[in-house]
Coordinates of C-alpha atoms in Angstrom, one line a residue:
Chain A
M18 CA 20.7 -15.7 28.9
T19 CA 22.4 -18.4 31.0
P20 CA 22.1 -21.7 29.2
M21 CA 21.9 -23.4 32.6
G22 CA 19.3 -21.6 34.7
S23 CA 18.6 -22.6 38.3
L24 CA 17.4 -26.1 39.0
I25 CA 14.2 -24.9 40.5
L26 CA 13.4 -22.9 37.4
R27 CA 14.1 -25.8 35.0
T28 CA 12.1 -28.2 37.0
T29 CA 9.2 -25.8 37.3
A30 CA 9.3 -25.0 33.5
R31 CA 9.2 -28.7 32.6
L32 CA 6.1 -29.1 34.9
L33 CA 4.4 -26.0 33.8
L34 CA 4.9 -26.4 30.1
P35 CA 2.2 -29.1 29.4
L36 CA -0.2 -27.5 31.9
L37 CA 0.1 -24.1 30.2
I38 CA -0.4 -25.6 26.7
L39 CA -3.4 -27.5 27.9
F40 CA -4.7 -24.3 29.6
S41 CA -4.2 -22.4 26.4
V42 CA -6.3 -24.9 24.4
F43 CA -9.0 -24.6 27.1
I44 CA -9.0 -20.8 26.8
L45 CA -9.1 -21.1 23.0
L46 CA -12.2 -23.3 23.0
R47 CA -13.9 -21.5 25.8
G48 CA -13.5 -18.2 24.0
H49 CA -16.6 -18.7 21.9
D50 CA -19.2 -17.8 24.6
E51 CA -17.0 -16.7 27.5
P52 CA -13.8 -14.6 28.0
G53 CA -11.0 -16.2 26.1
G54 CA -10.3 -16.8 22.4
G55 CA -7.5 -17.2 20.0
F56 CA -5.5 -14.1 20.9
I57 CA -5.3 -14.6 24.6
A58 CA -4.7 -18.4 24.2
G59 CA -1.9 -17.6 21.8
L60 CA -0.3 -15.4 24.4
V61 CA -0.6 -18.1 27.1
V62 CA 1.0 -20.7 24.9
S63 CA 3.8 -18.2 24.0
V64 CA 4.4 -17.6 27.7
A65 CA 4.8 -21.4 28.1
F66 CA 7.5 -21.5 25.5
A67 CA 9.1 -18.3 26.7
L68 CA 9.4 -19.8 30.2
Y69 CA 11.0 -22.8 28.7
L70 CA 13.4 -20.5 26.9
F71 CA 14.4 -18.7 30.1
A72 CA 15.0 -22.0 31.9
F73 CA 17.0 -23.6 29.0
D74 CA 18.3 -22.1 25.8
V75 CA 17.3 -21.1 22.2
A76 CA 18.3 -24.3 20.5
R77 CA 16.3 -26.5 22.9
T78 CA 13.3 -24.2 22.6
R79 CA 13.4 -24.4 18.8
E80 CA 13.7 -28.1 19.0
L81 CA 10.7 -28.3 21.4
M82 CA 8.5 -26.2 19.1
G83 CA 9.2 -28.4 16.2
A84 CA 8.3 -25.8 13.6
D85 CA 9.9 -22.4 12.9
P86 CA 7.8 -19.6 14.5
R87 CA 7.7 -17.8 11.1
F88 CA 6.1 -20.9 9.6
L89 CA 3.5 -20.9 12.3
L90 CA 2.8 -17.2 11.7
G91 CA 2.2 -17.8 8.0
L92 CA 0.2 -20.9 8.6
G93 CA -2.0 -19.2 11.1
L94 CA -2.6 -16.2 8.8
L95 CA -3.5 -18.6 6.0
I96 CA -5.9 -20.6 8.2
A97 CA -7.5 -17.4 9.5
T98 CA -7.9 -16.0 5.9
L99 CA -9.2 -19.2 4.5
S100 CA -11.8 -19.6 7.2
G101 CA -13.7 -16.8 5.5
V102 CA -13.6 -18.2 2.0
P103 CA -15.9 -21.3 1.9
Q104 CA -18.9 -19.1 2.7
I105 CA -19.0 -17.9 -0.9
F106 CA -19.9 -21.4 -2.1
F107 CA -23.0 -21.2 0.0
G108 CA -23.9 -17.8 -1.6
Q109 CA -23.0 -15.8 1.5
A110 CA -20.6 -13.0 2.1
F111 CA -17.0 -13.6 3.2
F112 CA -16.5 -14.4 6.8
T113 CA -20.1 -15.1 7.5
G114 CA -20.2 -17.5 10.5
L115 CA -21.1 -21.1 9.4
W116 CA -22.1 -23.5 12.1
L117 CA -22.1 -27.3 12.2
P118 CA -23.4 -28.7 15.5
I119 CA -22.7 -32.4 16.0
D120 CA -23.5 -34.7 18.8
V121 CA -20.5 -36.3 20.4
P122 CA -21.4 -39.2 22.8
G123 CA -20.6 -38.3 26.3
L124 CA -19.9 -34.6 25.6
G125 CA -23.2 -33.5 24.3
E126 CA -23.6 -31.1 21.4
V127 CA -20.3 -29.6 20.0
K128 CA -20.6 -26.7 17.7
L129 CA -18.0 -26.7 15.0
S130 CA -17.8 -23.3 13.2
T131 CA -15.8 -21.1 10.9
P132 CA -15.2 -18.6 13.8
L133 CA -13.5 -21.4 15.6
V134 CA -11.2 -22.1 12.6
F135 CA -10.5 -18.3 12.5
D136 CA -9.6 -18.4 16.2
I137 CA -7.2 -21.3 15.7
G138 CA -5.5 -19.2 13.0
V139 CA -5.2 -16.2 15.3
Y140 CA -3.8 -18.6 18.0
L141 CA -1.0 -19.7 15.6
V142 CA -0.3 -16.1 14.4
V143 CA 0.1 -14.8 18.0
L144 CA 2.3 -17.8 19.0
G145 CA 4.4 -17.4 15.8
A146 CA 4.8 -13.6 16.1
V147 CA 5.7 -13.6 19.9
M148 CA 8.1 -16.5 19.5
T149 CA 9.8 -14.9 16.4
I150 CA 10.4 -11.8 18.4
V151 CA 11.5 -13.5 21.7
L152 CA 13.8 -16.0 19.9
A153 CA 15.4 -13.3 17.8
L154 CA 16.1 -11.2 21.0
A155 CA 17.4 -14.2 22.8
E156 CA 19.7 -15.1 19.9
A157 CA 21.0 -11.6 19.7
E158 CA 21.9 -11.8 23.4
E159 CA 23.6 -15.2 23.1
Chain B
M13 CA -23.6 -9.1 -2.0
S14 CA -20.7 -9.1 -4.4
T15 CA -17.7 -11.5 -4.1
A16 CA -15.7 -9.5 -6.6
V17 CA -15.2 -6.6 -4.1
A18 CA -13.5 -8.8 -1.5
L19 CA -11.1 -10.6 -3.8
P20 CA -8.5 -7.8 -4.2
V21 CA -8.1 -7.9 -0.4
L22 CA -8.2 -11.6 0.1
I23 CA -5.9 -12.6 -2.7
P24 CA -2.8 -10.7 -1.4
L25 CA -3.6 -11.9 2.1
I26 CA -3.6 -15.5 1.0
A27 CA -0.5 -15.0 -1.2
G28 CA 1.3 -13.3 1.7
S29 CA 0.6 -16.0 4.2
L30 CA 1.5 -18.7 1.7
S31 CA 4.9 -17.0 1.1
L32 CA 5.4 -16.9 4.8
V33 CA 4.6 -20.6 5.1
F34 CA 7.3 -21.2 2.5
Y35 CA 9.6 -18.6 3.8
K36 CA 12.6 -21.0 3.5
S37 CA 12.1 -21.5 -0.2
H38 CA 12.8 -18.4 -2.2
A39 CA 11.8 -20.1 -5.4
V40 CA 8.3 -20.9 -4.1
Q41 CA 8.0 -17.3 -2.8
R42 CA 8.9 -15.9 -6.3
W43 CA 6.3 -18.1 -7.9
V44 CA 3.7 -17.1 -5.3
G45 CA 4.7 -13.5 -5.9
V46 CA 4.1 -13.6 -9.6
I47 CA 1.0 -15.8 -9.5
G48 CA -0.5 -14.0 -6.6
T49 CA -0.1 -10.5 -8.0
G50 CA -1.2 -11.8 -11.4
A51 CA -4.4 -13.2 -9.9
L52 CA -4.8 -9.8 -8.0
F53 CA -4.5 -8.0 -11.3
L54 CA -7.1 -10.1 -13.0
A55 CA -9.4 -9.7 -10.0
T56 CA -9.1 -5.9 -10.1
V57 CA -9.8 -5.9 -13.9
A58 CA -12.9 -8.0 -13.2
L59 CA -14.0 -5.6 -10.4
L60 CA -13.6 -2.5 -12.6
A61 CA -15.6 -4.2 -15.4
K62 CA -18.3 -5.2 -13.0
T63 CA -18.5 -1.8 -11.4
W64 CA -18.7 -0.2 -14.9
T65 CA -21.5 -2.4 -16.1
D66 CA -23.5 -3.1 -12.9
G67 CA -22.9 0.0 -10.9
I68 CA -21.5 0.3 -7.3
Q69 CA -20.6 -3.0 -5.8
V70 CA -21.0 -3.7 -2.1
M71 CA -20.1 -6.6 0.2
E72 CA -21.0 -6.8 3.9
F73 CA -18.3 -8.6 5.7
G74 CA -19.7 -11.5 7.7
S75 CA -23.2 -10.6 6.5
W76 CA -23.5 -7.9 9.2
P77 CA -25.7 -5.3 7.7
A78 CA -24.5 -1.8 7.1
P79 CA -24.2 0.6 8.9
F80 CA -23.4 -1.8 11.8
G81 CA -21.0 -4.1 10.1
I82 CA -18.0 -3.3 8.0
V83 CA -18.7 -3.0 4.3
L84 CA -16.4 -3.1 1.3
V85 CA -17.6 -0.7 -1.4
A86 CA -16.3 -0.3 -5.0
D87 CA -17.5 2.7 -6.9
L88 CA -15.6 3.6 -10.1
L89 CA -12.9 5.6 -8.2
S90 CA -12.2 2.7 -5.8
A91 CA -12.3 0.2 -8.6
T92 CA -9.9 2.2 -10.7
M93 CA -7.5 2.7 -7.8
T94 CA -7.5 -1.1 -7.0
L95 CA -6.9 -1.8 -10.7
M96 CA -3.8 0.4 -10.5
A97 CA -2.7 -1.4 -7.4
G98 CA -3.1 -4.7 -9.0
M99 CA -1.3 -3.7 -12.2
M100 CA 1.6 -2.2 -10.3
G101 CA 1.8 -5.1 -8.0
F102 CA 2.1 -7.5 -10.9
A103 CA 4.6 -5.4 -12.8
L104 CA 6.8 -5.1 -9.7
A105 CA 6.6 -8.8 -8.8
V106 CA 8.0 -9.5 -12.2
Y107 CA 10.6 -6.7 -11.9
S108 CA 11.6 -8.0 -8.5
L109 CA 12.6 -11.4 -9.8
P110 CA 15.9 -10.3 -11.2
S111 CA 16.4 -7.1 -9.3
M112 CA 15.9 -8.2 -5.6
S113 CA 19.0 -9.5 -4.0
R114 CA 18.9 -12.8 -2.1
D115 CA 19.5 -11.0 1.2
H116 CA 16.5 -8.9 0.8
E117 CA 14.4 -11.9 -0.2
A118 CA 15.6 -13.6 3.0
F119 CA 14.4 -10.7 5.1
G120 CA 10.9 -11.4 3.9
Y121 CA 10.4 -9.1 0.9
Y122 CA 7.7 -11.1 -0.7
P123 CA 5.4 -11.6 2.3
L124 CA 5.7 -7.9 3.0
M125 CA 4.9 -6.9 -0.6
H126 CA 1.7 -8.9 -0.5
L127 CA 0.8 -7.4 2.9
L128 CA 1.4 -3.9 1.6
L129 CA -0.9 -4.7 -1.4
A130 CA -3.6 -6.1 0.8
G131 CA -3.4 -2.9 2.9
V132 CA -3.6 -0.7 -0.1
C133 CA -6.5 -2.5 -1.7
G134 CA -8.3 -2.6 1.6
A135 CA -7.9 1.1 2.1
F136 CA -9.2 1.7 -1.5
L137 CA -12.3 -0.5 -1.0
T138 CA -13.4 -0.1 2.6
G139 CA -16.6 1.8 3.3
D140 CA -15.9 2.4 6.9
I141 CA -13.6 5.1 8.3
F142 CA -12.3 3.1 11.2
N143 CA -11.6 0.2 8.9
L144 CA -9.8 2.6 6.6
Y145 CA -7.5 3.4 9.6
V146 CA -6.9 -0.3 10.1
W147 CA -5.9 -0.9 6.5
I148 CA -3.7 2.2 6.5
E149 CA -1.9 0.7 9.5
V150 CA -1.5 -2.6 7.8
L151 CA 0.1 -1.0 4.8
L152 CA 2.2 1.3 7.0
V153 CA 3.6 -1.6 9.1
A154 CA 4.5 -3.4 5.9
S155 CA 6.1 -0.3 4.5
F156 CA 8.1 0.3 7.7
A157 CA 9.6 -3.1 7.3
L158 CA 10.2 -2.8 3.6
L159 CA 11.8 0.6 4.0
I160 CA 14.6 -0.8 6.3
L161 CA 14.9 -4.0 4.3
G162 CA 18.7 -4.7 4.4
G163 CA 19.2 -2.4 7.4
E164 CA 21.7 0.1 6.0
R165 CA 22.6 3.3 7.8
G166 CA 20.9 5.6 5.3
Q167 CA 17.8 3.5 5.4
M168 CA 17.5 3.8 9.2
E169 CA 17.9 7.6 9.0
G170 CA 15.2 7.9 6.4
A171 CA 13.0 5.4 8.2
V172 CA 13.1 7.5 11.5
K173 CA 11.6 10.5 9.7
Y174 CA 9.1 8.4 7.7
V175 CA 7.9 6.4 10.8
T176 CA 7.6 9.5 13.0
L177 CA 5.6 11.6 10.7
N178 CA 3.4 8.7 9.6
L179 CA 2.6 7.7 13.2
F180 CA 1.7 11.3 13.9
S181 CA -0.6 11.4 10.9
S182 CA -2.2 8.1 12.0
M183 CA -2.8 9.5 15.4
M184 CA -4.6 12.5 14.0
L185 CA -6.6 10.2 11.8
L186 CA -7.6 8.1 14.8
V187 CA -8.6 11.3 16.8
G188 CA -10.7 12.4 13.8
V189 CA -12.4 9.0 13.6
G190 CA -13.2 9.2 17.4
L191 CA -14.6 12.7 17.1
T192 CA -16.7 11.7 14.1
Y193 CA -18.1 8.9 16.0
G194 CA -18.9 11.2 19.0
L195 CA -20.6 13.6 16.6
T196 CA -22.7 11.2 14.6
G197 CA -22.6 7.8 16.3
T198 CA -21.6 6.1 13.1
L199 CA -18.4 5.2 11.2
N200 CA -19.9 3.9 8.0
M201 CA -19.1 6.3 5.1
A202 CA -22.5 6.2 3.4
D203 CA -24.2 6.7 6.8
L204 CA -21.9 9.6 7.5
A205 CA -22.8 11.1 4.2
V206 CA -26.4 11.2 5.4
K207 CA -25.8 12.1 9.1
L208 CA -23.0 14.7 8.9
P209 CA -25.2 17.4 7.2
Q210 CA -27.7 16.8 10.0
V211 CA -25.2 17.8 12.7
E212 CA -26.3 21.0 14.3
E213 CA -22.9 22.5 14.8
Q214 CA -21.6 22.5 11.3
G215 CA -18.5 24.3 12.5
L216 CA -17.5 21.2 14.4
V217 CA -17.9 19.1 11.3
T218 CA -15.4 21.4 9.5
V219 CA -13.0 21.1 12.4
V220 CA -13.1 17.3 12.3
G221 CA -12.7 17.5 8.5
M222 CA -9.6 19.6 9.0
L223 CA -8.1 16.8 11.2
F224 CA -8.6 14.3 8.4
L225 CA -7.3 16.8 5.9
V226 CA -4.0 17.3 7.7
S227 CA -3.7 13.6 8.4
F228 CA -4.2 12.5 4.7
A229 CA -2.2 15.5 3.4
I230 CA 0.8 14.1 5.4
K231 CA 0.2 10.6 3.9
A232 CA -0.1 12.1 0.5
A233 CA 3.2 14.1 1.0
A234 CA 1.4 17.4 0.3
F235 CA 2.8 20.8 1.2
P236 CA 4.0 21.7 3.9
L237 CA 4.4 18.2 5.4
F238 CA 6.1 16.4 2.6
F239 CA 9.7 16.2 3.8
W240 CA 9.5 12.6 5.0
L241 CA 9.2 11.5 1.4
P242 CA 12.5 12.9 -0.1
A243 CA 14.2 11.9 3.1
S244 CA 13.4 8.2 2.8
Y245 CA 12.4 7.2 -0.7
H246 CA 15.9 6.9 -2.1
T247 CA 17.1 4.5 0.5
P248 CA 15.5 1.1 0.0
P249 CA 16.0 -1.3 -3.0
I250 CA 14.6 0.2 -6.2
A251 CA 11.7 -2.2 -6.6
V252 CA 10.5 -1.1 -3.1
T253 CA 10.9 2.6 -3.9
A254 CA 8.9 2.0 -7.1
L255 CA 6.1 0.2 -5.1
F256 CA 6.0 3.1 -2.6
A257 CA 6.0 5.7 -5.3
A258 CA 3.2 3.9 -7.1
L259 CA 0.8 3.3 -4.2
L260 CA 1.6 4.8 -0.8
T261 CA 1.0 8.5 -1.4
K262 CA -2.0 7.6 -3.6
V263 CA -3.7 6.2 -0.6
G264 CA -3.6 9.6 1.0
V265 CA -4.8 11.2 -2.2
Y266 CA -7.6 8.7 -2.6
A267 CA -8.7 9.3 1.0
L268 CA -8.8 13.0 0.4
F269 CA -10.9 12.5 -2.7
R270 CA -13.3 10.2 -0.7
F271 CA -13.6 12.3 2.4
F272 CA -13.9 15.7 0.8
S273 CA -16.5 14.6 -1.8
L274 CA -18.6 12.1 0.0
M275 CA -18.6 13.3 3.6
F276 CA -16.9 16.6 4.3
D277 CA -18.4 18.7 1.6
N278 CA -20.4 21.0 3.9
D279 CA -18.1 24.0 3.7
V280 CA -16.5 23.7 0.3
G281 CA -15.7 27.4 0.3
Y282 CA -13.3 26.9 3.2
T283 CA -11.9 23.3 2.9
H284 CA -11.5 23.2 -0.9
E285 CA -10.0 26.7 -1.0
L286 CA -7.4 25.5 1.5
L287 CA -6.9 22.3 -0.6
L288 CA -6.3 24.5 -3.7
W289 CA -3.5 26.4 -1.9
I290 CA -2.0 23.2 -0.6
G291 CA -2.2 21.7 -4.1
G292 CA -0.6 24.8 -5.7
F293 CA 2.3 25.0 -3.2
T294 CA 2.8 21.2 -3.4
M295 CA 3.2 21.4 -7.2
V296 CA 5.7 24.3 -7.0
T297 CA 7.9 23.2 -4.1
G298 CA 8.1 19.6 -5.4
V299 CA 9.4 20.6 -8.8
L300 CA 11.8 23.2 -7.3
G301 CA 13.2 20.6 -5.0
A302 CA 13.9 18.3 -7.9
A303 CA 15.8 20.9 -9.7
A304 CA 18.5 21.0 -7.0
Y305 CA 19.4 17.3 -7.2
Y306 CA 21.6 15.1 -9.4
E307 CA 20.6 11.7 -8.1
I308 CA 17.9 10.0 -10.2
R309 CA 15.9 8.6 -7.3
R310 CA 15.9 11.9 -5.4
I311 CA 14.8 13.8 -8.5
L312 CA 12.0 11.4 -9.1
A313 CA 11.0 11.5 -5.4
F314 CA 10.6 15.2 -5.5
H315 CA 8.5 14.9 -8.7
I316 CA 6.1 12.5 -6.8
I317 CA 5.4 15.5 -4.5
S318 CA 4.9 17.9 -7.4
Q319 CA 2.5 15.5 -9.2
I320 CA 0.5 15.0 -6.0
G321 CA -0.2 18.7 -6.2
Y322 CA -2.0 18.3 -9.5
M323 CA -4.2 15.6 -8.1
I324 CA -5.1 17.7 -5.1
V325 CA -5.9 20.7 -7.4
G326 CA -8.2 18.4 -9.3
L327 CA -10.1 17.7 -6.1
A328 CA -9.9 21.3 -4.9
L329 CA -11.5 22.9 -7.9
F330 CA -14.4 20.5 -7.2
T331 CA -16.2 20.6 -10.6
P332 CA -17.1 17.4 -12.5
L333 CA -14.4 18.2 -15.0
A334 CA -11.7 18.9 -12.5
L335 CA -12.4 15.7 -10.5
A336 CA -12.3 13.7 -13.7
G337 CA -9.0 15.4 -14.5
G338 CA -7.7 14.5 -11.0
I339 CA -8.6 10.9 -11.5
I340 CA -7.0 10.7 -14.9
Y341 CA -4.0 12.3 -13.5
I342 CA -3.7 9.7 -10.7
V343 CA -3.9 6.9 -13.2
H344 CA -1.4 8.5 -15.5
N345 CA 1.0 9.4 -12.7
I346 CA 1.0 5.9 -11.1
I347 CA 2.0 4.4 -14.5
A348 CA 4.5 7.0 -15.7
K349 CA 6.2 7.7 -12.3
T350 CA 6.6 4.0 -11.4
N351 CA 8.1 3.2 -14.7
L352 CA 10.7 6.0 -14.3
F353 CA 11.8 4.4 -11.1
L354 CA 12.0 1.0 -12.8
I355 CA 14.1 2.6 -15.6
G356 CA 16.3 4.1 -12.9
G357 CA 16.8 0.6 -11.6
V358 CA 17.8 -0.6 -15.0
I359 CA 20.2 2.3 -15.4
Y360 CA 21.8 1.3 -12.0
M361 CA 22.2 -2.2 -13.3
L362 CA 24.0 -0.9 -16.4
R363 CA 26.2 1.7 -14.8
G364 CA 26.4 1.0 -11.1
S365 CA 25.2 4.4 -9.9
Y366 CA 22.2 6.6 -9.5
D367 CA 24.3 9.8 -9.6
L368 CA 23.8 11.6 -12.9
K369 CA 27.3 13.0 -12.7
Q370 CA 28.9 9.5 -12.7
I371 CA 26.9 8.0 -15.6
G372 CA 26.4 8.7 -19.3
G373 CA 26.6 7.3 -22.8
L374 CA 23.5 5.2 -22.4
W375 CA 22.0 6.4 -25.7
K376 CA 24.9 5.0 -27.6
T377 CA 24.7 1.5 -26.0
R378 CA 21.0 1.2 -25.2
P379 CA 18.9 3.3 -27.6
M380 CA 15.8 1.3 -26.8
L381 CA 16.0 2.1 -23.1
G382 CA 16.4 5.8 -24.1
V383 CA 13.2 5.7 -26.1
L384 CA 11.3 4.0 -23.3
F385 CA 12.7 6.6 -20.8
L386 CA 11.6 9.4 -23.1
L387 CA 8.1 7.9 -23.5
S388 CA 7.6 7.9 -19.7
A389 CA 9.4 11.2 -19.0
L390 CA 7.6 13.1 -21.7
A391 CA 4.3 11.6 -20.4
L392 CA 5.2 12.9 -16.9
A393 CA 6.0 16.4 -18.3
G394 CA 2.7 16.4 -20.2
I395 CA 3.7 16.4 -23.8
P396 CA 0.9 15.5 -26.3
P397 CA -0.2 12.9 -27.2
L398 CA 0.9 11.1 -24.1
S399 CA -1.4 10.6 -21.0
G400 CA 0.2 13.4 -18.9
F401 CA -1.0 15.9 -21.5
L402 CA -4.6 14.6 -21.2
G403 CA -4.5 14.8 -17.4
K404 CA -3.0 18.3 -17.3
Y405 CA -5.2 19.5 -20.1
V406 CA -8.4 18.5 -18.3
I407 CA -7.3 20.0 -15.0
I408 CA -6.1 23.3 -16.5
R409 CA -9.3 23.6 -18.6
A410 CA -11.3 23.0 -15.4
G411 CA -9.2 25.8 -13.8
I412 CA -9.9 28.2 -16.6
E413 CA -13.6 27.4 -16.4
V414 CA -13.8 28.5 -12.8
E415 CA -11.4 31.4 -13.6
S416 CA -8.8 30.3 -11.1
W417 CA -6.0 31.9 -13.0
G418 CA -3.3 31.6 -10.3
I419 CA -3.5 27.8 -10.3
V420 CA -3.6 27.6 -14.1
A421 CA -0.4 29.6 -14.3
A422 CA 1.2 27.5 -11.6
A423 CA 0.2 24.3 -13.3
L424 CA 1.6 25.4 -16.7
A425 CA 4.9 26.6 -15.1
V426 CA 5.3 23.4 -13.2
G427 CA 4.8 21.4 -16.4
L428 CA 7.7 23.3 -17.9
M429 CA 9.9 22.7 -14.9
T430 CA 9.1 19.0 -15.0
L431 CA 10.2 18.9 -18.6
Y432 CA 13.5 20.6 -17.4
S433 CA 14.1 17.9 -14.8
M434 CA 13.4 15.1 -17.3
V435 CA 15.6 16.7 -19.9
K436 CA 18.3 16.9 -17.3
I437 CA 18.2 13.1 -16.7
W438 CA 18.1 12.5 -20.4
A439 CA 21.0 14.8 -21.2
E440 CA 23.2 13.5 -18.3
A441 CA 22.4 9.8 -18.3
F442 CA 21.8 9.1 -22.0
W443 CA 23.2 11.9 -24.1
K444 CA 26.6 12.9 -22.6
A445 CA 29.5 10.6 -22.9
Q446 CA 30.4 8.3 -19.9
P447 CA 32.6 10.3 -17.5
E448 CA 36.2 8.9 -17.7
E449 CA 36.8 8.6 -13.9
H450 CA 33.8 6.3 -13.5
A451 CA 34.2 4.4 -16.8
E452 CA 35.8 1.4 -15.1
R453 CA 32.9 0.7 -12.8
A454 CA 30.4 1.2 -15.6
A455 CA 32.3 -1.3 -17.8
A456 CA 32.4 -3.7 -14.9
F457 CA 28.7 -3.5 -14.4
E458 CA 28.1 -3.8 -18.1
R459 CA 30.1 -7.0 -18.2
A460 CA 28.3 -8.5 -15.2
I461 CA 24.9 -8.2 -16.8
D462 CA 23.0 -11.3 -17.2
K463 CA 21.0 -11.1 -20.5
K464 CA 18.1 -13.0 -19.1
N465 CA 17.8 -10.9 -16.0
L466 CA 17.9 -7.7 -18.1
T467 CA 15.1 -9.0 -20.4
L468 CA 13.0 -9.8 -17.4
M469 CA 13.5 -6.3 -16.0
M470 CA 12.7 -4.7 -19.3
L471 CA 9.4 -6.6 -19.8
P472 CA 7.4 -4.5 -17.3
V473 CA 9.3 -1.4 -18.3
I474 CA 8.2 -1.8 -21.9
V475 CA 4.6 -2.4 -21.1
L476 CA 4.4 0.5 -18.7
A477 CA 6.1 2.8 -21.2
L478 CA 3.6 2.0 -23.9
L479 CA 0.6 2.5 -21.6
P480 CA 0.7 6.3 -21.3
A481 CA 0.9 6.5 -25.1
A482 CA -2.0 4.1 -25.4
I483 CA -4.0 6.1 -22.8
G484 CA -3.2 9.4 -24.6
I485 CA -4.2 8.2 -28.0
G486 CA -7.2 6.1 -27.1
A487 CA -8.3 8.6 -24.5
Q488 CA -12.1 8.2 -24.9
P489 CA -12.7 5.2 -22.6
V490 CA -10.4 6.6 -19.9
I491 CA -12.1 10.0 -20.0
E492 CA -15.5 8.3 -20.0
I493 CA -14.7 6.2 -16.9
A494 CA -13.2 9.2 -15.1
R495 CA -16.2 11.4 -15.9
V496 CA -18.7 8.8 -14.5
A497 CA -16.4 8.3 -11.5
A498 CA -16.4 12.1 -10.9
D499 CA -20.2 12.2 -11.1
Q500 CA -20.4 9.4 -8.6
L501 CA -18.2 11.4 -6.3
L502 CA -20.2 14.6 -6.6
D503 CA -23.6 13.0 -6.2
S504 CA -23.5 10.6 -3.3
T505 CA -27.1 9.4 -3.8
A506 CA -26.0 6.2 -5.7
Y507 CA -23.3 5.4 -3.1
V508 CA -25.6 5.8 -0.2
E509 CA -28.3 3.8 -1.9
A510 CA -26.0 1.0 -2.8
V511 CA -24.6 0.7 0.8
L512 CA -27.7 1.4 2.9
G513 CA -30.3 0.2 0.5
V514 CA -32.4 3.3 1.0
T515 CA -32.7 6.5 -0.9
P516 CA -31.5 9.4 1.3

């Protein structure tokens, strides 16, 4: 891993990073009715950070991510598991889908749901897992 | 819909992810470990109580009705097994507090322990064979990581054998699941119990059953595919070994009980005859292997194999009494064997070695540890009035009833050999004087002991040593539960009705 990659790569990585993150959120939300979802969105956002890692170095990538990937992994798992729990208070089985459609002015009807919460959890688990592995490999090389 | 069935799966998942969130703070992880496994233990007690009073408990995940969705089902066998998982998880979480080194904690011991427990409980409770495969994978992944915790050379060597054989076994399981689906169009266990007898080619059902048999026999460390176990179990930290000894092979045994009573009982003359031979050879080879070793963990690892034989024999004889005996034996063995490993860990703390030739004199300095060891060891060997006697007695009586004399003789002889191994540990570690050449290290370890740590390690040991005696003396409720559990296994009507809601 060269700490100073090529200028083209660094510039492109900077440009692509926000786009990829935005795209991953789009895929995450789109996943309810169409192809997409937490897993694939998690992979896309991991690619964004991995690209940044290739262009720069481990320390900077960690700084950019803000949280340790293992923390994200645990947080995601926790969110995903907890998304199945509130159902029992409504007298339903664990992980039954609960829906809360609300009207947002300008956007129309937005359906908030427990499957969406579950998907966000999966998103974080995938991001955490991939980045834990990639960062550990990169550190071993440095 | 029963919430109680899902809690033993959800609690360790939540506890595991919580300890990952707090992965930097070992103190929080320890608290989550004890509280999480404690809650799991309580949840499993509640589940068994509910299953006992209200009958088979079912929960359909996500409210998708069976046989299309995934169901969690707790009959008495499942509930008993989860109770054992909860109990052992709690005991080991307490035992880990003083015995797990900081390095091992930093490698993520606690999250992995919870994940393993979630996998084990899920495998015990699921009512869907593909879901069973998934839970087994969850517990295997956790066990792979736990096995190499610390990353020493010996651990890697053991892990290669462990991983290879277990992946092979998982592959066979998956092939079996696929073929079953092709044959019947369903993966729900209750639905399979109805549909498998309707398959025209009953020979094919037996073939698929054999795939499952081999796969689970590998996971249960049964003859002839047991060698991954003694190759790997003595390498990780002792609390991990104890956790593996308590639960991993039992998942294989549980799956054999479930598959070859509920679903694949079409050709009992063939499959269960084979199981009887497997069980017999497993008993004998395990106990003979143990005789050759002088390392506490290796001796105990071979005895796991030998004891698995008894459980399989209980299934293979396939009478109500034999199945009850098998279930009693599983419960007894989980408690007694785990405790022997825990005592092994205490011995290491006191003497700095697991090698019987390098240690001794423990009876003089720690008579109470000696008594606790004897309680567990004699229970394992089957001396009355301890729980091992009860288990062996029921299985052997069942063997006499069906006039299977060979297996009766083998079971009795293996009991005697077990006693020999236990006496060997007793005579070497406790009775003989501390060997001179290793006295210095022993004294150093004895000086380094933290009184508080030792007490904390002894707490689970004491409880688990007294339990076999309690089971042996107050046997009636245990026998009663095991008999009803065996009846539920032999007559699948109640199970099918609880899951599918129709009378077959």
